[in-house]
PDB file of C-alpha atoms in Angstrom:
ATOM      1  CA  MET A   1     -11.639   4.616   4.489  1.00 52.00           C
ATOM      2  CA  ASN A   2      -9.282   7.107   6.913  1.00 60.00           C
ATOM      3  CA  SER A   3      -9.688   5.507  10.630  1.00 71.00           C
ATOM      4  CA  ILE A   4      -9.941   2.769  11.842  1.00 89.00           C
ATOM      5  CA  ALA A   5     -12.577   2.511  14.582  1.00 90.00           C
ATOM      6  CA  SER A   6     -11.550   0.087  16.820  1.00 92.00           C
ATOM      7  CA  VAL A   7      -8.035  -2.042  17.727  1.00 96.00           C
ATOM      8  CA  THR A   8      -8.671  -5.724  19.303  1.00 96.00           C
ATOM      9  CA  LEU A   9      -5.903  -6.917  21.421  1.00 97.00           C
ATOM     10  CA  GLU A  10      -5.684 -10.781  22.189  1.00 96.00           C
ATOM     11  CA  VAL A  11      -5.076 -11.154  25.921  1.00 96.00           C
ATOM     12  CA  ASP A  12      -4.915 -14.055  27.979  1.00 95.00           C
ATOM     13  CA  ASP A  13      -7.650 -12.904  31.141  1.00 96.00           C
ATOM     14  CA  PRO A  14     -10.125 -10.342  28.777  1.00 96.00           C
ATOM     15  CA  THR A  15     -12.030 -10.131  32.016  1.00 96.00           C
ATOM     16  CA  ALA A  16      -8.995  -8.438  33.729  1.00 97.00           C
ATOM     17  CA  ALA A  17      -7.542  -6.544  30.828  1.00 97.00           C
ATOM     18  CA  ALA A  18     -11.117  -4.859  30.165  1.00 96.00           C
ATOM     19  CA  SER A  19     -11.144  -3.677  33.448  1.00 96.00           C
ATOM     20  CA  PHE A  20      -7.894  -2.395  33.238  1.00 97.00           C
ATOM     21  CA  TYR A  21      -8.338  -0.136  30.019  1.00 97.00           C
ATOM     22  CA  THR A  22     -11.537   1.548  32.105  1.00 96.00           C
ATOM     23  CA  ALA A  23     -10.051   2.097  35.056  1.00 96.00           C
ATOM     24  CA  ALA A  24      -6.644   3.454  34.028  1.00 97.00           C
ATOM     25  CA  PHE A  25      -8.062   5.082  30.602  1.00 97.00           C
ATOM     26  CA  GLY A  26     -11.660   5.092  30.486  1.00 94.00           C
ATOM     27  CA  LEU A  27     -11.214   3.064  26.858  1.00 91.00           C
ATOM     28  CA  ASP A  28     -14.333   1.372  25.828  1.00 77.00           C
ATOM     29  CA  THR A  29     -15.621   0.945  22.450  1.00 85.00           C
ATOM     30  CA  GLN A  30     -11.874   1.774  20.534  1.00 90.00           C
ATOM     31  CA  VAL A  31      -9.941  -0.508  22.503  1.00 94.00           C
ATOM     32  CA  ARG A  32     -11.436  -4.231  22.878  1.00 94.00           C
ATOM     33  CA  VAL A  33      -9.992  -7.611  24.110  1.00 96.00           C
ATOM     34  CA  ARG A  34     -10.448 -11.330  23.557  1.00 95.00           C
ATOM     35  CA  ALA A  35      -9.260 -14.568  24.665  1.00 96.00           C
ATOM     36  CA  ALA A  36      -5.591 -15.061  23.068  1.00 89.00           C
ATOM     37  CA  GLN A  37      -5.422 -17.912  20.487  1.00 78.00           C
ATOM     38  CA  THR A  38      -1.519 -17.502  19.135  1.00 87.00           C
ATOM     39  CA  PRO A  39       1.966 -17.751  21.310  1.00 90.00           C
ATOM     40  CA  SER A  40       4.028 -14.540  21.727  1.00 94.00           C
ATOM     41  CA  THR A  41       7.148 -13.517  23.163  1.00 94.00           C
ATOM     42  CA  GLY A  42       9.289  -9.815  23.345  1.00 96.00           C
ATOM     43  CA  PHE A  43       7.829  -7.035  21.389  1.00 98.00           C
ATOM     44  CA  ARG A  44       4.895  -7.270  19.729  1.00 97.00           C
ATOM     45  CA  GLY A  45       5.560  -4.764  16.696  1.00 98.00           C
ATOM     46  CA  PHE A  46       3.307  -1.720  17.837  1.00 98.00           C
ATOM     47  CA  THR A  47       2.454   0.450  20.177  1.00 98.00           C
ATOM     48  CA  LEU A  48      -0.845   2.113  21.266  1.00 98.00           C
ATOM     49  CA  SER A  49      -0.566   5.641  21.742  1.00 97.00           C
ATOM     50  CA  LEU A  50      -2.772   8.739  23.657  1.00 98.00           C
ATOM     51  CA  VAL A  51      -1.993  12.008  22.842  1.00 97.00           C
ATOM     52  CA  VAL A  52      -3.299  14.913  25.287  1.00 97.00           C
ATOM     53  CA  SER A  53      -2.743  18.249  26.005  1.00 97.00           C
ATOM     54  CA  GLN A  54      -0.673  19.391  28.632  1.00 98.00           C
ATOM     55  CA  PRO A  55       2.213  17.387  31.031  1.00 98.00           C
ATOM     56  CA  ALA A  56      -0.798  17.220  33.774  1.00 98.00           C
ATOM     57  CA  ASN A  57      -2.717  15.004  32.100  1.00 98.00           C
ATOM     58  CA  VAL A  58       0.075  12.584  30.752  1.00 98.00           C
ATOM     59  CA  ASN A  59       0.958  12.330  35.153  1.00 98.00           C
ATOM     60  CA  ALA A  60      -3.162  11.962  35.464  1.00 98.00           C
ATOM     61  CA  LEU A  61      -3.042   9.129  33.131  1.00 98.00           C
ATOM     62  CA  PHE A  62       0.296   7.405  34.128  1.00 98.00           C
ATOM     63  CA  GLU A  63      -0.454   7.629  38.001  1.00 98.00           C
ATOM     64  CA  ALA A  64      -4.099   5.915  36.704  1.00 98.00           C
ATOM     65  CA  ALA A  65      -2.350   3.064  34.680  1.00 98.00           C
ATOM     66  CA  LEU A  66      -0.028   2.516  37.688  1.00 98.00           C
ATOM     67  CA  ASP A  67      -2.464   1.897  39.955  1.00 98.00           C
ATOM     68  CA  ALA A  68      -4.260  -0.025  37.597  1.00 98.00           C
ATOM     69  CA  GLY A  69      -1.746  -2.011  37.520  1.00 98.00           C
ATOM     70  CA  ALA A  70       0.471  -1.330  34.716  1.00 98.00           C
ATOM     71  CA  THR A  71       4.325  -1.263  35.275  1.00 98.00           C
ATOM     72  CA  THR A  72       6.709   1.833  34.123  1.00 98.00           C
ATOM     73  CA  LEU A  73       8.875   1.465  30.565  1.00 98.00           C
ATOM     74  CA  LYS A  74      10.319   5.218  30.512  1.00 98.00           C
ATOM     75  CA  PRO A  75       9.138   7.672  33.177  1.00 97.00           C
ATOM     76  CA  ALA A  76       6.952  11.004  32.301  1.00 97.00           C
ATOM     77  CA  ALA A  77       9.583  13.163  31.576  1.00 97.00           C
ATOM     78  CA  LYS A  78      10.664  16.462  29.162  1.00 95.00           C
ATOM     79  CA  SER A  79      12.181  16.049  25.695  1.00 92.00           C
ATOM     80  CA  LEU A  80      13.092  17.875  22.935  1.00 90.00           C
ATOM     81  CA  TRP A  81       9.110  17.349  21.537  1.00 90.00           C
ATOM     82  CA  GLY A  82       7.246  17.652  24.420  1.00 96.00           C
ATOM     83  CA  TYR A  83       6.349  15.728  27.553  1.00 98.00           C
ATOM     84  CA  GLY A  84       5.689  11.885  27.833  1.00 97.00           C
ATOM     85  CA  GLY A  85       5.997   8.343  29.340  1.00 98.00           C
ATOM     86  CA  VAL A  86       5.861   4.938  28.418  1.00 98.00           C
ATOM     87  CA  VAL A  87       4.001   2.112  30.157  1.00 98.00           C
ATOM     88  CA  GLN A  88       3.325  -1.627  29.908  1.00 98.00           C
ATOM     89  CA  ALA A  89      -0.444  -2.862  30.262  1.00 98.00           C
ATOM     90  CA  PRO A  90      -0.710  -5.813  32.478  1.00 98.00           C
ATOM     91  CA  ASP A  91      -1.773  -7.791  28.994  1.00 97.00           C
ATOM     92  CA  GLY A  92       1.242  -6.644  27.446  1.00 97.00           C
ATOM     93  CA  THR A  93       0.438  -3.989  25.190  1.00 98.00           C
ATOM     94  CA  ILE A  94       2.958  -1.354  25.309  1.00 98.00           C
ATOM     95  CA  TRP A  95       1.061   2.450  25.965  1.00 98.00           C
ATOM     96  CA  GLN A  96       2.814   5.785  25.037  1.00 98.00           C
ATOM     97  CA  ILE A  97       1.114   8.869  27.197  1.00 98.00           C
ATOM     98  CA  ALA A  98       2.091  12.124  25.672  1.00 97.00           C
ATOM     99  CA  SER A  99       1.679  15.341  24.970  1.00 98.00           C
ATOM    100  CA  SER A 100       3.354  18.147  22.797  1.00 96.00           C
ATOM    101  CA  SER A 101       3.369  20.643  25.364  1.00 96.00           C
ATOM    102  CA  LYS A 102       5.772  20.886  27.635  1.00 95.00           C
ATOM    103  CA  LYS A 103       3.357  23.782  30.339  1.00 96.00           C
ATOM    104  CA  ASP A 104       0.177  23.079  31.792  1.00 96.00           C
ATOM    105  CA  THR A 105      -2.215  25.025  30.764  1.00 94.00           C
ATOM    106  CA  GLY A 106      -5.319  24.563  33.084  1.00 95.00           C
ATOM    107  CA  PRO A 107      -6.086  21.503  36.011  1.00 96.00           C
ATOM    108  CA  ALA A 108      -5.068  18.014  35.283  1.00 96.00           C
ATOM    109  CA  THR A 109      -7.627  15.581  33.708  1.00 96.00           C
ATOM    110  CA  ARG A 110      -7.262  12.325  32.294  1.00 96.00           C
ATOM    111  CA  GLN A 111      -8.882  13.171  28.804  1.00 94.00           C
ATOM    112  CA  PHE A 112      -7.053  12.698  25.829  1.00 95.00           C
ATOM    113  CA  ASP A 113      -7.295  13.770  22.350  1.00 94.00           C
ATOM    114  CA  GLU A 114      -6.220  11.016  20.256  1.00 93.00           C
ATOM    115  CA  ILE A 115      -5.562   7.263  20.656  1.00 95.00           C
ATOM    116  CA  VAL A 116      -3.052   6.608  17.574  1.00 96.00           C
ATOM    117  CA  LEU A 117      -1.757   2.969  16.770  1.00 97.00           C
ATOM    118  CA  LEU A 118       1.640   3.125  15.697  1.00 98.00           C
ATOM    119  CA  LEU A 119       3.132   0.241  13.705  1.00 98.00           C
ATOM    120  CA  GLY A 120       6.734  -0.869  13.606  1.00 98.00           C
ATOM    121  CA  VAL A 121       7.440  -2.115  10.305  1.00 97.00           C
ATOM    122  CA  ALA A 122      10.505  -3.647   8.248  1.00 97.00           C
ATOM    123  CA  ASP A 123      10.030  -0.960   5.078  1.00 96.00           C
ATOM    124  CA  VAL A 124       8.061   1.854   5.891  1.00 97.00           C
ATOM    125  CA  ALA A 125       7.503   3.027   2.203  1.00 95.00           C
ATOM    126  CA  GLU A 126       6.355  -0.198   1.147  1.00 96.00           C
ATOM    127  CA  SER A 127       3.647  -0.323   4.041  1.00 96.00           C
ATOM    128  CA  LYS A 128       2.853   2.524   2.993  1.00 96.00           C
ATOM    129  CA  LYS A 129       2.662   2.252  -0.186  1.00 95.00           C
ATOM    130  CA  PHE A 130       0.234  -1.036   0.804  1.00 96.00           C
ATOM    131  CA  TYR A 131      -1.688   1.036   2.970  1.00 94.00           C
ATOM    132  CA  VAL A 132      -2.344   3.260   0.560  1.00 94.00           C
ATOM    133  CA  GLY A 133      -3.747   1.143  -1.902  1.00 92.00           C
ATOM    134  CA  HIS A 134      -6.099  -0.204   0.559  1.00 91.00           C
ATOM    135  CA  GLY A 135      -7.804   3.090   0.451  1.00 89.00           C
ATOM    136  CA  LEU A 136      -5.711   5.360   3.657  1.00 91.00           C
ATOM    137  CA  THR A 137      -4.685   8.610   3.189  1.00 91.00           C
ATOM    138  CA  VAL A 138      -1.167   9.988   4.154  1.00 93.00           C
ATOM    139  CA  GLY A 139      -1.837  13.119   6.219  1.00 91.00           C
ATOM    140  CA  LYS A 140       2.230  12.887   6.943  1.00 91.00           C
ATOM    141  CA  SER A 141       5.551  11.481   5.617  1.00 92.00           C
ATOM    142  CA  PHE A 142       8.666  11.910   6.511  1.00 89.00           C
ATOM    143  CA  ALA A 143      10.672  10.018   3.530  1.00 78.00           C
ATOM    144  CA  SER A 144      11.235   6.740   4.964  1.00 84.00           C
ATOM    145  CA  LYS A 145      11.131   7.192   7.970  1.00 91.00           C
ATOM    146  CA  TYR A 146       7.772   8.065   9.637  1.00 95.00           C
ATOM    147  CA  VAL A 147       4.625   7.996   8.282  1.00 96.00           C
ATOM    148  CA  GLU A 148       0.524   9.253   9.278  1.00 94.00           C
ATOM    149  CA  PHE A 149      -2.296   8.722   7.886  1.00 93.00           C
ATOM    150  CA  ALA A 150      -5.004  11.083   8.278  1.00 89.00           C
ATOM    151  CA  THR A 151      -7.790  10.308  10.529  1.00 80.00           C
ATOM    152  CA  ASP A 152     -11.837  10.459  10.937  1.00 78.00           C
ATOM    153  CA  ALA A 153     -12.907  12.267  13.967  1.00 73.00           C
ATOM    154  CA  GLY A 154     -13.441   9.518  16.541  1.00 75.00           C
ATOM    155  CA  GLY A 155     -11.107   7.122  14.903  1.00 83.00           C
ATOM    156  CA  VAL A 156      -7.883   5.660  16.091  1.00 93.00           C
ATOM    157  CA  LYS A 157      -4.675   7.247  14.097  1.00 93.00           C
ATOM    158  CA  LEU A 158      -2.575   4.559  12.127  1.00 95.00           C
ATOM    159  CA  ALA A 159       1.010   5.294  11.510  1.00 96.00           C
ATOM    160  CA  LEU A 160       4.081   3.872  10.337  1.00 97.00           C
ATOM    161  CA  TYR A 161       7.607   3.308  12.361  1.00 97.00           C
ATOM    162  CA  LYS A 162      10.528   1.233  11.633  1.00 96.00           C
ATOM    163  CA  ARG A 163      10.131  -1.600  13.757  1.00 97.00           C
ATOM    164  CA  ARG A 164      13.671  -0.867  16.079  1.00 96.00           C
ATOM    165  CA  ALA A 165      12.893   2.236  15.932  1.00 96.00           C
ATOM    166  CA  LEU A 166       9.775   2.197  17.765  1.00 97.00           C
ATOM    167  CA  ALA A 167      11.276  -0.411  20.384  1.00 98.00           C
ATOM    168  CA  LYS A 168      13.757   2.006  21.387  1.00 96.00           C
ATOM    169  CA  VAL A 169      11.141   4.735  21.855  1.00 95.00           C
ATOM    170  CA  ALA A 170       8.652   2.379  24.198  1.00 97.00           C
ATOM    171  CA  GLY A 171      12.474   1.229  25.527  1.00 97.00           C
ATOM    172  CA  VAL A 172      12.731  -2.079  24.855  1.00 97.00           C
ATOM    173  CA  SER A 173      14.205  -4.987  23.098  1.00 97.00           C
ATOM    174  CA  PRO A 174      12.805  -5.070  19.305  1.00 96.00           C
ATOM    175  CA  ASP A 175      12.986  -8.890  18.941  1.00 97.00           C
ATOM    176  CA  GLY A 176      10.018 -10.818  19.523  1.00 96.00           C
ATOM    177  CA  THR A 177       8.387 -13.605  17.988  1.00 95.00           C
ATOM    178  CA  GLY A 178       4.832 -15.166  17.648  1.00 95.00           C
ATOM    179  CA  SER A 179       1.526 -13.243  16.967  1.00 95.00           C
ATOM    180  CA  HIS A 180       1.294  -9.250  17.049  1.00 97.00           C
ATOM    181  CA  ARG A 181      -1.697 -10.353  19.631  1.00 96.00           C
ATOM    182  CA  LEU A 182      -3.466  -7.260  17.504  1.00 97.00           C
ATOM    183  CA  THR A 183      -6.742  -7.306  15.354  1.00 96.00           C
ATOM    184  CA  ILE A 184      -7.280  -3.846  13.597  1.00 96.00           C
ATOM    185  CA  GLY A 185     -10.650  -3.036  13.145  1.00 93.00           C
ATOM    186  CA  SER A 186     -12.262  -1.012  10.283  1.00 90.00           C
ATOM    187  CA  ASP A 187     -14.847  -0.896   6.697  1.00 82.00           C
ATOM    188  CA  ALA A 188     -11.558  -1.618   4.326  1.00 80.00           C
ATOM    189  CA  GLY A 189     -12.281  -5.602   4.427  1.00 81.00           C
ATOM    190  CA  THR A 190      -9.846  -8.150   6.025  1.00 91.00           C
ATOM    191  CA  PHE A 191      -6.759  -8.825   4.578  1.00 95.00           C
ATOM    192  CA  THR A 192      -2.931  -9.059   6.366  1.00 97.00           C
ATOM    193  CA  ASP A 193      -0.014  -6.377   6.155  1.00 97.00           C
ATOM    194  CA  PRO A 194       3.521  -7.190   4.900  1.00 96.00           C
ATOM    195  CA  ASP A 195       4.573  -7.316   8.622  1.00 97.00           C
ATOM    196  CA  GLY A 196       1.749  -9.614   9.918  1.00 97.00           C
ATOM    197  CA  PHE A 197      -0.517  -7.435  10.673  1.00 98.00           C
ATOM    198  CA  ALA A 198      -4.248  -8.196  10.840  1.00 96.00           C
ATOM    199  CA  TRP A 199      -7.167  -6.195   9.267  1.00 95.00           C
ATOM    200  CA  ALA A 200     -11.065  -7.221   9.597  1.00 93.00           C
ATOM    201  CA  THR A 201     -14.586  -5.401   9.632  1.00 88.00           C
ATOM    202  CA  VAL A 202     -15.752  -4.048  12.473  1.00 77.00           C
ATOM    203  CA  PRO A 203     -19.043  -6.205  12.783  1.00 61.00           C
ATOM    204  CA  GLU A 204     -16.417  -9.307  12.739  1.00 50.00           C
ATOM    205  CA  THR A 205     -14.105  -7.728  15.173  1.00 46.00           C
ATOM    206  CA  ALA A 206     -17.045  -6.489  17.580  1.00 44.00           C
ATOM    207  CA  ARG A 207     -18.449  -9.892  17.654  1.00 35.00           C
ATOM    208  CA  SER A 208     -15.480 -11.742  18.811  1.00 42.00           C
ATOM    209  CA  SER A 209     -14.702  -9.162  21.541  1.00 44.00           C
ATOM    210  CA  GLN A 210     -15.255 -10.083  24.898  1.00 40.00           C
TER     211      GLN A 210
END
């Protein structure tokens, strides 16, 4: 098992959240929503990213998200690694929209190349070991700072980062309590990782989604 089929977000208003993800990003099967069941405050310990081919696409998706009701956490701008920005969806989920390119190569579109789920964890090395034990294959690893797992075509890519560092990237405080409000759907089975992130089989996730 080298990929995540979908992620399910627990939200206060499933109908509104589903409408947002369709309008802003054109997402359907990869991101599901269901009614929230447990409280959560502050940073939920993860971000989702849309990786695109050029800055114009970043801007197109960023503007679509704002038009659909998102708020800006970090405006889209150039950086050492490329071009990107961060928004927060109305349901509270943090989204990074980024490109490794700093130059446009064609007309702007809202097409993205990858969806990445980045988990903020207490111990990257221990979480890496845990996930390898559950069948994931490491694609990239930078000591105990960052791990990216190999991904099958069409899946959601999984990566690990230190929680505090991820919050800094997202532009928010690392403080947070309660539920992550996230369930990761795959064929790896049902389990909870060392940082409390819940995994479920894809059929189970699909049945509980709205």
